[in-house]
Each structure stands twice: as structure tokens, then as C-alpha cells.
XYZ file of C-alpha atoms in Angstrom:
505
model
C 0.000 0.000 0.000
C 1.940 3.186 1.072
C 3.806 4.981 3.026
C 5.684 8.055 4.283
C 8.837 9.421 5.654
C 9.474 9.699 8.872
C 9.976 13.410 8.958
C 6.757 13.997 7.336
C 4.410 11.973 9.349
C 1.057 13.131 9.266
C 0.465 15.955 11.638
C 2.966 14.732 14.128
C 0.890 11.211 14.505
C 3.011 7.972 13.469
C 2.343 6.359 9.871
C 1.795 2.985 8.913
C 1.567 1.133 5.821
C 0.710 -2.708 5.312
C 1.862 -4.573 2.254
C -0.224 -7.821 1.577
C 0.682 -11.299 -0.014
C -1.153 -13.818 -0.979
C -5.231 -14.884 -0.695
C -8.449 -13.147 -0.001
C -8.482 -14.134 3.706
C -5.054 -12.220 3.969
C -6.148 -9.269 2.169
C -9.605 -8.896 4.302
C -6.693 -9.846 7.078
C -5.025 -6.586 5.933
C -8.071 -4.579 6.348
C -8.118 -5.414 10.000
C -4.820 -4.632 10.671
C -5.302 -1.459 8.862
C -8.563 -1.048 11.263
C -6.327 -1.914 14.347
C -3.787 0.265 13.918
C -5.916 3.388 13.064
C -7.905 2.711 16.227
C -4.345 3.101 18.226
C -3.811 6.221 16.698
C -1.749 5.765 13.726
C -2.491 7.373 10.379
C -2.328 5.352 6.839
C 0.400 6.643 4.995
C 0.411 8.154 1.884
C 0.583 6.384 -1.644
C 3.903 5.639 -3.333
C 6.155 6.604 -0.448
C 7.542 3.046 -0.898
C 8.850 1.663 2.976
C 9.363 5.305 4.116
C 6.483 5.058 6.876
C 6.949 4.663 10.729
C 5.772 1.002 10.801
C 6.032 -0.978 8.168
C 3.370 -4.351 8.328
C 4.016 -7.570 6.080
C 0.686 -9.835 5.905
C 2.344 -12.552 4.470
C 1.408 -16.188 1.935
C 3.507 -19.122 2.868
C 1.978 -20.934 -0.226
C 3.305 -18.944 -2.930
C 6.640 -20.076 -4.617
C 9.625 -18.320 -3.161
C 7.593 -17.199 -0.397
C 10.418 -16.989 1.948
C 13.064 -15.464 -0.580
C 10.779 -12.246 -1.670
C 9.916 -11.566 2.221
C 13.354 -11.572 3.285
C 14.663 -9.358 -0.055
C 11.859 -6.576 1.253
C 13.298 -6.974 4.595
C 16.658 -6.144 3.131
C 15.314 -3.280 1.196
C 13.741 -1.624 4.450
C 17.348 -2.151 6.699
C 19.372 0.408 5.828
C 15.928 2.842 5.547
C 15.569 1.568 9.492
C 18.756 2.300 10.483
C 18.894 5.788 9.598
C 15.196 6.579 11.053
C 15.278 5.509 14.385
C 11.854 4.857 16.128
C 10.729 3.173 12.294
C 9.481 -0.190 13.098
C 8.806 -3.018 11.288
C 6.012 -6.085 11.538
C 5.714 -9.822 10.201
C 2.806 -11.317 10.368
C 0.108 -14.169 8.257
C 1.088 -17.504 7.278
C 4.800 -17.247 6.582
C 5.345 -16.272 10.178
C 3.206 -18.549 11.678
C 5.030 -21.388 10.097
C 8.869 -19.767 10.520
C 8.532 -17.796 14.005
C 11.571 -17.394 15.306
C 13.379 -17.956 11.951
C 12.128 -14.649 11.107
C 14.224 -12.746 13.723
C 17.297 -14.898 13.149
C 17.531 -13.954 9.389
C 16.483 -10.253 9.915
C 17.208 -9.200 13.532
C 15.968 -5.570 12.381
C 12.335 -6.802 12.770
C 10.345 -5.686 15.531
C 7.386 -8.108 16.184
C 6.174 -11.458 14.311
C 3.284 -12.805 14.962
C 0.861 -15.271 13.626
C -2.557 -16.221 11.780
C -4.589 -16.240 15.128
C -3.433 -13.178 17.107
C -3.537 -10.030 14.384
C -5.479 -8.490 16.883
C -2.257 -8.226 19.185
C -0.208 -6.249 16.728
C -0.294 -2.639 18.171
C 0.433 -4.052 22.054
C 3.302 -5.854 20.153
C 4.496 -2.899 18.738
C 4.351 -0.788 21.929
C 5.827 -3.366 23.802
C 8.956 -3.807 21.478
C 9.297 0.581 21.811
C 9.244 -0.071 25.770
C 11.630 -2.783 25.722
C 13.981 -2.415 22.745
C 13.881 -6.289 21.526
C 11.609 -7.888 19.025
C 8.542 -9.274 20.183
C 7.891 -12.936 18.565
C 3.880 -14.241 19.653
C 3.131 -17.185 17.663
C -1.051 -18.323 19.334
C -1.382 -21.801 18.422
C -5.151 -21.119 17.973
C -8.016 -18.530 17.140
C -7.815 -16.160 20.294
C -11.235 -14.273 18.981
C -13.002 -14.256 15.542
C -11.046 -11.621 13.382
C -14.697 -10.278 12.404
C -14.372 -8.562 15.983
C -11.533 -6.482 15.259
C -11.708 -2.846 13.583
C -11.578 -3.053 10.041
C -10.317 -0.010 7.329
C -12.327 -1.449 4.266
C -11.032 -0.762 0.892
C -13.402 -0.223 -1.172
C -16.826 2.158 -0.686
C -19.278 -0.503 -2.582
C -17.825 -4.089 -2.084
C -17.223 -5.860 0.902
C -15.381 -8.896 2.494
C -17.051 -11.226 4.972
C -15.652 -14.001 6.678
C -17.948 -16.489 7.651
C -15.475 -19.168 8.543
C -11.835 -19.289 9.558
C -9.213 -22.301 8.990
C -9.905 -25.714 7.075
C -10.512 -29.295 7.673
C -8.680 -30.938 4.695
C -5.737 -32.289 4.515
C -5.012 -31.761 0.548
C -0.892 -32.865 0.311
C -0.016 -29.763 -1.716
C -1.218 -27.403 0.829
C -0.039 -26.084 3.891
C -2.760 -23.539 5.144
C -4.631 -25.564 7.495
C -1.401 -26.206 9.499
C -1.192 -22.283 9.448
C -5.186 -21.401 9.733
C -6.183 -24.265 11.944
C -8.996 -26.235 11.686
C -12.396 -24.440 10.851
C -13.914 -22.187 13.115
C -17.514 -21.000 12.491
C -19.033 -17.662 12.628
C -22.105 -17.748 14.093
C -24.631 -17.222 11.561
C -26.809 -13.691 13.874
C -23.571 -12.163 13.633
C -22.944 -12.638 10.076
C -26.207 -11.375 8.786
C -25.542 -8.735 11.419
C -22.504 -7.788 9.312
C -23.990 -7.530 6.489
C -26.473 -5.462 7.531
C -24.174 -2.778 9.181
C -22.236 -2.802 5.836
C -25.075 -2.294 3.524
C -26.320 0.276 6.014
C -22.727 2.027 5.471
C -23.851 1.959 1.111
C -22.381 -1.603 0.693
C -24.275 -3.214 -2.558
C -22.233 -6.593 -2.961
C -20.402 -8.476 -0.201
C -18.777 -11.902 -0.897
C -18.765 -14.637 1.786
C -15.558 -15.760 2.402
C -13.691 -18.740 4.070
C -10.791 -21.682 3.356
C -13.327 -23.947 2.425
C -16.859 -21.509 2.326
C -19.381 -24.197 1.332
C -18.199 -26.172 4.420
C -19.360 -23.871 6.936
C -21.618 -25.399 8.890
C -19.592 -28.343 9.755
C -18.276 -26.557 12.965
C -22.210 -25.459 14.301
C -23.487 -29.457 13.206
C -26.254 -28.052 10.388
C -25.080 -28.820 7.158
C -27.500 -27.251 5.221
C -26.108 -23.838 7.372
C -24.123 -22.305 4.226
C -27.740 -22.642 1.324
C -29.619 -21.068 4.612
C -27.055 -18.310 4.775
C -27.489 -17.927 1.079
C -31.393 -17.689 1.281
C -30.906 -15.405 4.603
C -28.910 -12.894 2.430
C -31.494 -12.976 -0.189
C -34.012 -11.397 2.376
C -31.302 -8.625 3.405
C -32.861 -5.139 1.437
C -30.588 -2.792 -0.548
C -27.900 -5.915 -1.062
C -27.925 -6.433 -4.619
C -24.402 -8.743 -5.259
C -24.040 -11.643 -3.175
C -20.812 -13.812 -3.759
C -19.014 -16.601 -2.512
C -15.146 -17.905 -2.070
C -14.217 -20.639 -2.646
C -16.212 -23.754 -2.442
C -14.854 -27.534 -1.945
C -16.434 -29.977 -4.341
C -16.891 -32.378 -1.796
C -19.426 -30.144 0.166
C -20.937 -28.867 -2.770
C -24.227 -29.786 -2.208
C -27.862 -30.145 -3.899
C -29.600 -27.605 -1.427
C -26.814 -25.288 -2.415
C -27.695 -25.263 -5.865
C -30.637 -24.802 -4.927
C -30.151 -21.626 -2.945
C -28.018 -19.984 -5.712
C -30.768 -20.344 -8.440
C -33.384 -19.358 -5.962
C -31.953 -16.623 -4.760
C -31.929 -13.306 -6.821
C -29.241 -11.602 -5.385
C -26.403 -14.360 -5.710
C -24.771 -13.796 -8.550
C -24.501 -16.981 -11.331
C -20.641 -17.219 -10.669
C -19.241 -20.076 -9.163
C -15.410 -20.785 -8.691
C -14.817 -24.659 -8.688
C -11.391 -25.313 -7.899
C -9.989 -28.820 -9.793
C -7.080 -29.189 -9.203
C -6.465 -32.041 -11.667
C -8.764 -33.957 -13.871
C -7.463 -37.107 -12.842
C -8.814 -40.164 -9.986
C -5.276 -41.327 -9.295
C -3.479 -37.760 -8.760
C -6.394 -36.336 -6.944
C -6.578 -39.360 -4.764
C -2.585 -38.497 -3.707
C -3.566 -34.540 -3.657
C -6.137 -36.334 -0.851
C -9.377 -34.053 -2.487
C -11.769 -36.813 -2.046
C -13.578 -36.411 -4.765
C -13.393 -37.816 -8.319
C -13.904 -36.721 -12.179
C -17.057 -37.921 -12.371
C -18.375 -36.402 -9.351
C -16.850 -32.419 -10.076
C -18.399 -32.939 -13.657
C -21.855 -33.827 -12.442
C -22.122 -30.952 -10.145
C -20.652 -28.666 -12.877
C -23.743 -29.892 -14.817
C -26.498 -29.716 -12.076
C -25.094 -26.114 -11.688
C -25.741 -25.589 -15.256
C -29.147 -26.606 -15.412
C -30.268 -24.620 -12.924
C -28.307 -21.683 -13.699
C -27.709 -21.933 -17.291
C -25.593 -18.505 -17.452
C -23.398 -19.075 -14.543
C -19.352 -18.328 -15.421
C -17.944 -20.916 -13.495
C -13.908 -20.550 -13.124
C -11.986 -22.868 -11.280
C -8.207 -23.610 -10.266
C -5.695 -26.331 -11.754
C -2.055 -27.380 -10.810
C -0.182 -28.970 -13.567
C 3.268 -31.454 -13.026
C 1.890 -32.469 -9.374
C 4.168 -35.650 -8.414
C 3.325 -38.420 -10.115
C 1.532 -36.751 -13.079
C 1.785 -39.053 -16.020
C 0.862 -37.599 -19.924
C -2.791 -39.678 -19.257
C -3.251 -38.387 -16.034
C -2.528 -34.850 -17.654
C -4.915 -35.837 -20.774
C -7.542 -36.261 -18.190
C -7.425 -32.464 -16.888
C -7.980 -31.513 -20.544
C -10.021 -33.745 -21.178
C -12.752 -31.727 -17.909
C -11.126 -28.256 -19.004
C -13.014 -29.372 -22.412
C -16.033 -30.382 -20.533
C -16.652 -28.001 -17.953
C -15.866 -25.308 -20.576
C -14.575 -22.712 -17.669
C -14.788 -19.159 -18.480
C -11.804 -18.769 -16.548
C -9.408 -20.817 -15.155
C -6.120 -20.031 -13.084
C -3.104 -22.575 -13.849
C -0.414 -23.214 -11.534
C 3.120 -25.268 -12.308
C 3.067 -27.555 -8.978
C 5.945 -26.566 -7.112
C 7.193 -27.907 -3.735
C 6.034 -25.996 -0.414
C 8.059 -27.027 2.260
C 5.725 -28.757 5.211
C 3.341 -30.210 2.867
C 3.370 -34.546 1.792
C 3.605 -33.738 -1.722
C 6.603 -32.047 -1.127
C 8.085 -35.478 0.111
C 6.769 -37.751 -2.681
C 8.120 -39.536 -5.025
C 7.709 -39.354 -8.993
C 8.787 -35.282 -9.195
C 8.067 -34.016 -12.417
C 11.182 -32.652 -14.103
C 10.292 -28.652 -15.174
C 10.512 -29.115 -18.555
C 7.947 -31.586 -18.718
C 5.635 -29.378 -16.553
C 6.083 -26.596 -18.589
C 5.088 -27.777 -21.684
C 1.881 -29.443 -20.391
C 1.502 -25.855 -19.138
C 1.399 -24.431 -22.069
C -0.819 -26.811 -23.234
C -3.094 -26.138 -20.677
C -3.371 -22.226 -21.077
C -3.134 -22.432 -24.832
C -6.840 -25.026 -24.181
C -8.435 -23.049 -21.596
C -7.640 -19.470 -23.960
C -9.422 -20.910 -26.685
C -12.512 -21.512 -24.599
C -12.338 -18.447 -22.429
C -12.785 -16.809 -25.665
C -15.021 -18.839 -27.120
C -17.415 -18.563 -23.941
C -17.028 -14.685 -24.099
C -17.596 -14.787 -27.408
C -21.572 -16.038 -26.779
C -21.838 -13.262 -24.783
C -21.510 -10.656 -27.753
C -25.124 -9.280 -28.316
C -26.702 -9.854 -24.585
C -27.531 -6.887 -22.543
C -26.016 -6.754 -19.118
C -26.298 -4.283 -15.628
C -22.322 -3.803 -14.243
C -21.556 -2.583 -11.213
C -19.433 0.341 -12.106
C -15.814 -0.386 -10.700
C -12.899 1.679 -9.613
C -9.012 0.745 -10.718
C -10.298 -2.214 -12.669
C -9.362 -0.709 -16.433
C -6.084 0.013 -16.521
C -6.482 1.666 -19.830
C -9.476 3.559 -18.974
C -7.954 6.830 -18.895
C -6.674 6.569 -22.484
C -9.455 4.803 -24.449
C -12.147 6.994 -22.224
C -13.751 4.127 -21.152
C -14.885 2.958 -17.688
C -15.512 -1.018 -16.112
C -17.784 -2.561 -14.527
C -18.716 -6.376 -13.233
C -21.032 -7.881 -14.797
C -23.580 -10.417 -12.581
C -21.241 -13.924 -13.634
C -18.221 -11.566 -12.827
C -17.246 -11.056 -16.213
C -15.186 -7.598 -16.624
C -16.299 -4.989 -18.554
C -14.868 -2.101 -19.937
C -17.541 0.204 -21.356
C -17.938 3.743 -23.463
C -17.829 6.444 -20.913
C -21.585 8.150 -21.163
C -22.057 12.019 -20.712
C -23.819 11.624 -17.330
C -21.699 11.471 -14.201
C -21.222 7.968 -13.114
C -19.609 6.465 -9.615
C -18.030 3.245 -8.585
C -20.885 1.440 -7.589
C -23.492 2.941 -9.972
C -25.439 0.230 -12.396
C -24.839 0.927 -16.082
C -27.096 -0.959 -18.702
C -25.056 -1.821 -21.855
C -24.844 -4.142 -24.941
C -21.858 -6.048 -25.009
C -20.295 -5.917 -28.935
C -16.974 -7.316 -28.680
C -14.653 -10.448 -26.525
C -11.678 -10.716 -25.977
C -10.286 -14.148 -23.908
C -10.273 -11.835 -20.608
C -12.626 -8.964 -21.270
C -15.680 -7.366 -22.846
C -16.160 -4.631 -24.671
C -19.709 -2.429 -25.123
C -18.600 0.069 -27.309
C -22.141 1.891 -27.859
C -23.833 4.007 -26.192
C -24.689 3.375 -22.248
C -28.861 2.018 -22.464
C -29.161 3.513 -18.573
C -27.710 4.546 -15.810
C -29.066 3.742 -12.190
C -27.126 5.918 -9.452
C -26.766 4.133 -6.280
C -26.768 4.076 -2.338
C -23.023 2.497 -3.583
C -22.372 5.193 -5.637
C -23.342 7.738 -3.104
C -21.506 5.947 -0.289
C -18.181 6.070 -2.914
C -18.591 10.038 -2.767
C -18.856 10.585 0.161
C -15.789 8.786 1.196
C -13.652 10.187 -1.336
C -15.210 13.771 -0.109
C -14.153 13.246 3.651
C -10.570 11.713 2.050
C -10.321 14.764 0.071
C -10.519 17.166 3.345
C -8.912 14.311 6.026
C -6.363 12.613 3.604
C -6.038 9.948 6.642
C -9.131 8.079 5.575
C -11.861 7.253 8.095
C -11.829 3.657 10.193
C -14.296 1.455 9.087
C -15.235 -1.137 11.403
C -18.233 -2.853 13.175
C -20.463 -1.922 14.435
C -19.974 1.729 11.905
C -18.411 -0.598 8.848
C -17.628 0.582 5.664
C -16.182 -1.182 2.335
C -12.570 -3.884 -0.416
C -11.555 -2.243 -3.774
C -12.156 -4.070 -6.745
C -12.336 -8.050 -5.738
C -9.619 -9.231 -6.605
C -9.253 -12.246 -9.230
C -9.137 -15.821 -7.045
C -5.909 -17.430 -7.842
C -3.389 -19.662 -6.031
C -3.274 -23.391 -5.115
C -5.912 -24.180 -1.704
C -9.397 -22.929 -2.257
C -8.985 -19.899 -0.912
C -5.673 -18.666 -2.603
């Protein structure tokens, strides 16, 4: 995010910045810390500063290849700036130091406090404490110390929201390391959810999406497991919400009733991300996914039927040990199938921690690459065939802010459209906001976008909208921002594109 020098801080109060790796969970993670440390006084630095701010936060992914490597070259960026600024101090926290602790403080003794996925809440006492003492404080909870829903939370964005509904995960998938990290799944209860939601959409919130390591598992940890369709329905009910979303579902608790729910309900959006994984029995038997080909493709179908224009995207790691040319034929052979409108590839590489990483039968790179390239070369061809069908339809996006990086030159704007699918569209003469409707015809696809190059059909200003000026108004005259949190909430940026290995990353 950003920062400032030391010598500049904002009206004499300290300056913070947080720099995020990794999944959803740790960027809605990041919005708590934000939260946290505004409520203790500090003030969010300003943008492109680049390290220069009084405490420096790293929310960081231990699944990500060269995890370790990247978060100790930042480190090494941010010494010598340290050095010469005394008081500056700098935080690790999220997966990476969860799993390496101490390691941390060994490699980089200039770090003030580490700590873990269960206590963010901790972090400004940490920092206090390692002013007052002069020593790095390393706390490491081995388990959830209170739902992170609880803390104070600086929301991103003025129209979209995060909201967990479940922390940690119960599989034991061989590539993946996060449930040694997140702990086994912890259930919100489902009052205070709703409750949320409420309080955001109160705030101008239009679309929140449900989050959790394995979302259409919640349930298991309160004994209903029909608890995630009824959550569903119960957001249906919830007035002025008009997006609902999910991230990411298991196939193995992805059930009839929750099919159900999403064609029954108007405000869920027909998008569904499916992670795979791999198309084949034997390799997602030793990935431990307990479930099979035939059983993803059926529910890819019974999700079709009842919601005929649902974009369903999904996740696949190529070259995982083992991996034979059939077993990779296989994956193609549901990437044809399923027909994704998106898919995000990985090359399998080892995570230290995880079985996989101990297994026999690596795949050399070479080999993994080219199936690779197979892969994306398969999956473009259909991503653009899907978005071609969708040349001709008229569609209502949610206006979005920072999503077109070429907006400025081609005078366009983008929006979401209700499967997710980005649009960039003409820019009309009337004023329109992040989180404003548009109506438009789309007239051209491209593999990753749509283009509706005529004329806007309508434009519906919204609570959204509204609630997007406003907070850039009070930015404008308090450049600090406002903290967002419950019970007053407030709003993520654009939602980021799923992407990683477990079904959250």
C-alpha cells in the first residue's frame, strides 16, 4: 500500500503502511490490521512513499513459490531505511510467520514483532511493547484467540465488501499447507454474520462476498449442514444488497440444497469458482481431495441446469508428483467439458511442510512446462469462445474503480457484470460512480474482457455510488481516511481475481 517518511508523518501522529501477499483471507486480514492500527492512533500513509512510513506491516502467503526469498529481499530493502530513522518499526505477520517464528528474527534481527494467523489483533500491544523494551517481540497463538470479524476493520473499497464467515480448514489436501497455518475451521455464528452484512449495507455496501478456506463447508463446525444454502437464502431477504458472492467452495461439500439456494436466490450472482485441481482419480486421490472426475463434472452440470448462465472458473495445478501424460490428458479432457470461463493454472511446485513435497515421482520442469502451455493455450481458446456467446446480450455492471487500466486513455470505464465477467464500457455524458449500475450491450470479446462500445442504455445511481462520494469527499478534506469497522463498517476495492493453489488462494 503506502507509506511516508518519517519526517513527514502526518500531523505529528506515526504512519503505517501494510503490504499484503497472498489470498483473499489475507487481504480482508489486511483490512483489520489497517482497522487496528488506526484505532491506536496511527495514520495510513500516503501512496507511493515506498517503505518510508513509521511502521512498516508484512501480511504474508507461505503458499506462494519463493515465499520466503521475496519476504526476506523486502526486509533487506527496508534495513538500511531503518537504520537511519530511528523509532521506524517493522512487523511480520500471516502464514509465513506462523510457520517460521523465530526464523524470522534470526535472518532479519531488524524486525520488531512477528506474529501469527490467530493473534492479528495483538499487533499494536506488540508494537508498543517492542518501543518499551527495545527487543523484538515474537507471539506465535497456536489457535483462534477471537473471531477476526471482531476487530476494527479499514475497508477498501466504498461498494464491495469482504465477509468471513469461517476461519481455517478441515482438509488435509498434500499440496497445501494452510490448514497447518489457519487451523482447523472455526464458524461464525450465523446472527452475527447477517448482522454484518447489515451494518455494511447500512454504510452503502451493494455486494459483499462470503468468504472462508473452504466456504461451502461452513456449517460443519455449528453441526447443520444445510447452514451455508440457509445463509445464502438469509442474504437474499437482506434489502438494498444487490451482489451476493461466494469464495471458494470444496467440491466435496458442494451440495444439492446449495444449488438450490443460488438459483433461488436473486441476489447471488450466477458465478461459481470450482477449484480442480487435476482432472485425474489417481493424482487427486494423492492430492487427498476426495472427490473424483465424475463427481466435479456432475455438479458442474447440475449447476448448469439450474443456472444456465453461470461463469464458473476454477483452479488447476499442472506437473503435481506423479503426473503421467494420461493423467494430464484427463485435466484436458474436464477443461473441455466443464468449458470454464476462466481458469487459473499453476506449475506444482514444492512448499516445504506439505506430503507432496516429500513424494516420489517429481516431475522434471521441462515436462511441466510444456503441459503448461498446453493447458493455457486449451483453456484461452474456450475463455474466448465462452465470451464470445456473450456478444449481443444486454447486461447491468456494477461500475468499478481501478479495474481498467487503460481507462484513462481509451475513455472508457468497467464494470462487473452479474457472472463476474469484466467490462470495460464507453464512458456516457452523465456522471457515473463506482458502484453505480450501467445498462449496456456487449459488442466485442476478448479471452479476458468485454467490450460495449455503444452508447450506455441507462444509468441507475446508487446508495453504492453515493456511499463512494462521500468517502472520497471526507478523504479529500482528512487525507487519513476514516476507520471502518463494526459496528460503523464501511467497504474492499475491486475483488480481486481468485488465484493460487488451496481454495482460498
Amino acid at each position: 500500500m503506502s507509506s511516508i517518511d518519517r519526517s513527514q508523518s502526518v500531523g505529528g501522529t506515526r504512519t503505517y503502511e501494510v503490504r499484503t501477499y497472498g489470498c483473499q483471507m489475507n487481504v480482508h486480514d489486511s483490512e483489520r490490521l489497517s482497522g487496528l492500527l488506526e484505532d491506536a492512533g496511527y495514520v495510513r500513509a500516503p501512496e507511493g512513499s515506498d517503505g518510508d512510513a513509521d511502521v512498516v506491516v508484512f501480511n504474508t502467503c507461505a503458499v506462494r513459490e519463493n515465499a520466503d526469498n521475496k519476504l526476506y529481499g523486502n526486509l533487506g530493502h527496508l534495513a538500511p531505511k531503518k537504520a537511519s530513522r530511528p523509532g521506524m518499526q517493522i512487523a511480520v505477520g500471516g502464514c509465513l510467520a506462523q510457520k517460521d517464528r523465530d526464523t524470522i528474527v534470526r535472518r532479519a534481527p531488524w524486525v520488531d514483532v512477528v506474529f501469527g494467523t490467530h493473534n492479528i489483533g495483538k499487533l499494536p500491544v506488540l508494537l508498543e511493547r517492542a518501543r518499551v523494551q527495545e527487543e523484538a517481540q515474537v507471539e506465535i497463538a497456536e489457535s483462534l484467540e477471537a473471531f477476526p470479524s471482531t476487530l476494527p476493520t479499514r475497508r477498501e473499497s466504498a461498494y464491495a465488501a469482504w465477509v468471513s464467515i469461517s476461519v481455517g480448514c478441515n482438509n488435509t489436501c498434500t499440496f497445501c499447507i494452510v490448514p497447518a497455518l489457519r487451523g482447523k475451521e472455526k464458524d461464525r455464528r450465523p446472527g452475527d454474520i447477517l448482522a454484518e452484512i447489515e451494518a455494511l449495507v447500512a454504510e452503502g455496501v451493494s455486494e459483499i462476498t462470503l468468504l472462508g478456506q473452504n466456504v461451502n463447508a461452513y456449517g460443519s463446525d455449528i453441526g447443520d449442514r444445510e447452514a451455508f444454502s440457509k445463509l445464502l437464502r438469509a442474504c437474499g431477504k437482506i434489502d438494498g444488497l444487490e451482489r451476493v458472492r461466494f469464495t471458494s467452495p470444496h467440491p466435496r461439500d458442494f451440495t444439492d440444497d446449495v444449488i438450490a439456494a443460488m438459483a433461488e436466490t436473486p441476489n447471488v450472482m450466477p458465478q461459481l469458482h470450482m477449484p480442480l485441481q487435476s482432472g485425474s482419480d489417481p493424482i487427486l486421490k494423492a492430492m487427498r481431495r476426495s472427490y473424483r472426475q465424475e463427481r466435479y463434472l456432475g455438479i458442474i452440470e447440475k449447476v448448469r441446469a439450474a443456472i444456465p448462465h453461470a461463469a464458473i472458473s476454477t483452479d488447476i495445478i499442472v506437473g503435481f508428483p506423479g503426473e503421467t501424460e494420461e493423467d494430464f490428458q484427463q485435466t484436458l479432457h474436464v477443461v473441455r467439458e466443464a468449458r470454464f470461463a476462466q481458469a487459473f493454472t499453476f506449475q506444482y511446485s514444492k512448499r516445504p511442510g506439505t506430503p507432496a513435497a516429500e513424494m516420489d515421482g517429481q516431475i522434471p520442469k521441462k515436462v511441466v512446462q510444456e503441459r503448461y502451455e498446453r493447458l493455457v493455450a486449451l483453456q484461452e481458446e474456450i475463455s474466448w469462445e465462452e465470451n464470445r456467446k456473450q456478444v449481443g446480450r444486454t447486461v447491468e455492471l456494477m461500475v468499478a474503480e481501478g479495474e481498467g487500466r487503460k481507462d484513462g486513455a481509451t475513455h472508457r470505464l468497467s464494470g462487473r457484470a452479474p457472472d463476474s465477467r469484466l467490462v470495460h464500457f464507453t464512458k456516457p455524458e452523465q456522471e457515473v460512480r463506482p458502484g453505480d449500475v450501467v445498462t449496456v450491450e456487449i459488442t466485442y470479446a476478448a479471452p479476458h474482457h468485454l467490450l460495449a462500445e455503444g452508447a450506455v442504455l441507462e444509468v441507475r445511481r446508487t446508495r453504492a455510488g453515493d456511499a463512494w462520494e462521500k468517502r472520497n469527499t471526507e478523504k479529500a478534506a482528512r487525507p487519513a481516511g476514516v476507520l471502518l469497522g463494526l459496528p460503523q463498517v464501511g467497504v474492499p476495492e475491486p475483488l480481486p481475481a481468485v488465484t493460487g493453489g488451496c481454495a482460498v488462494d
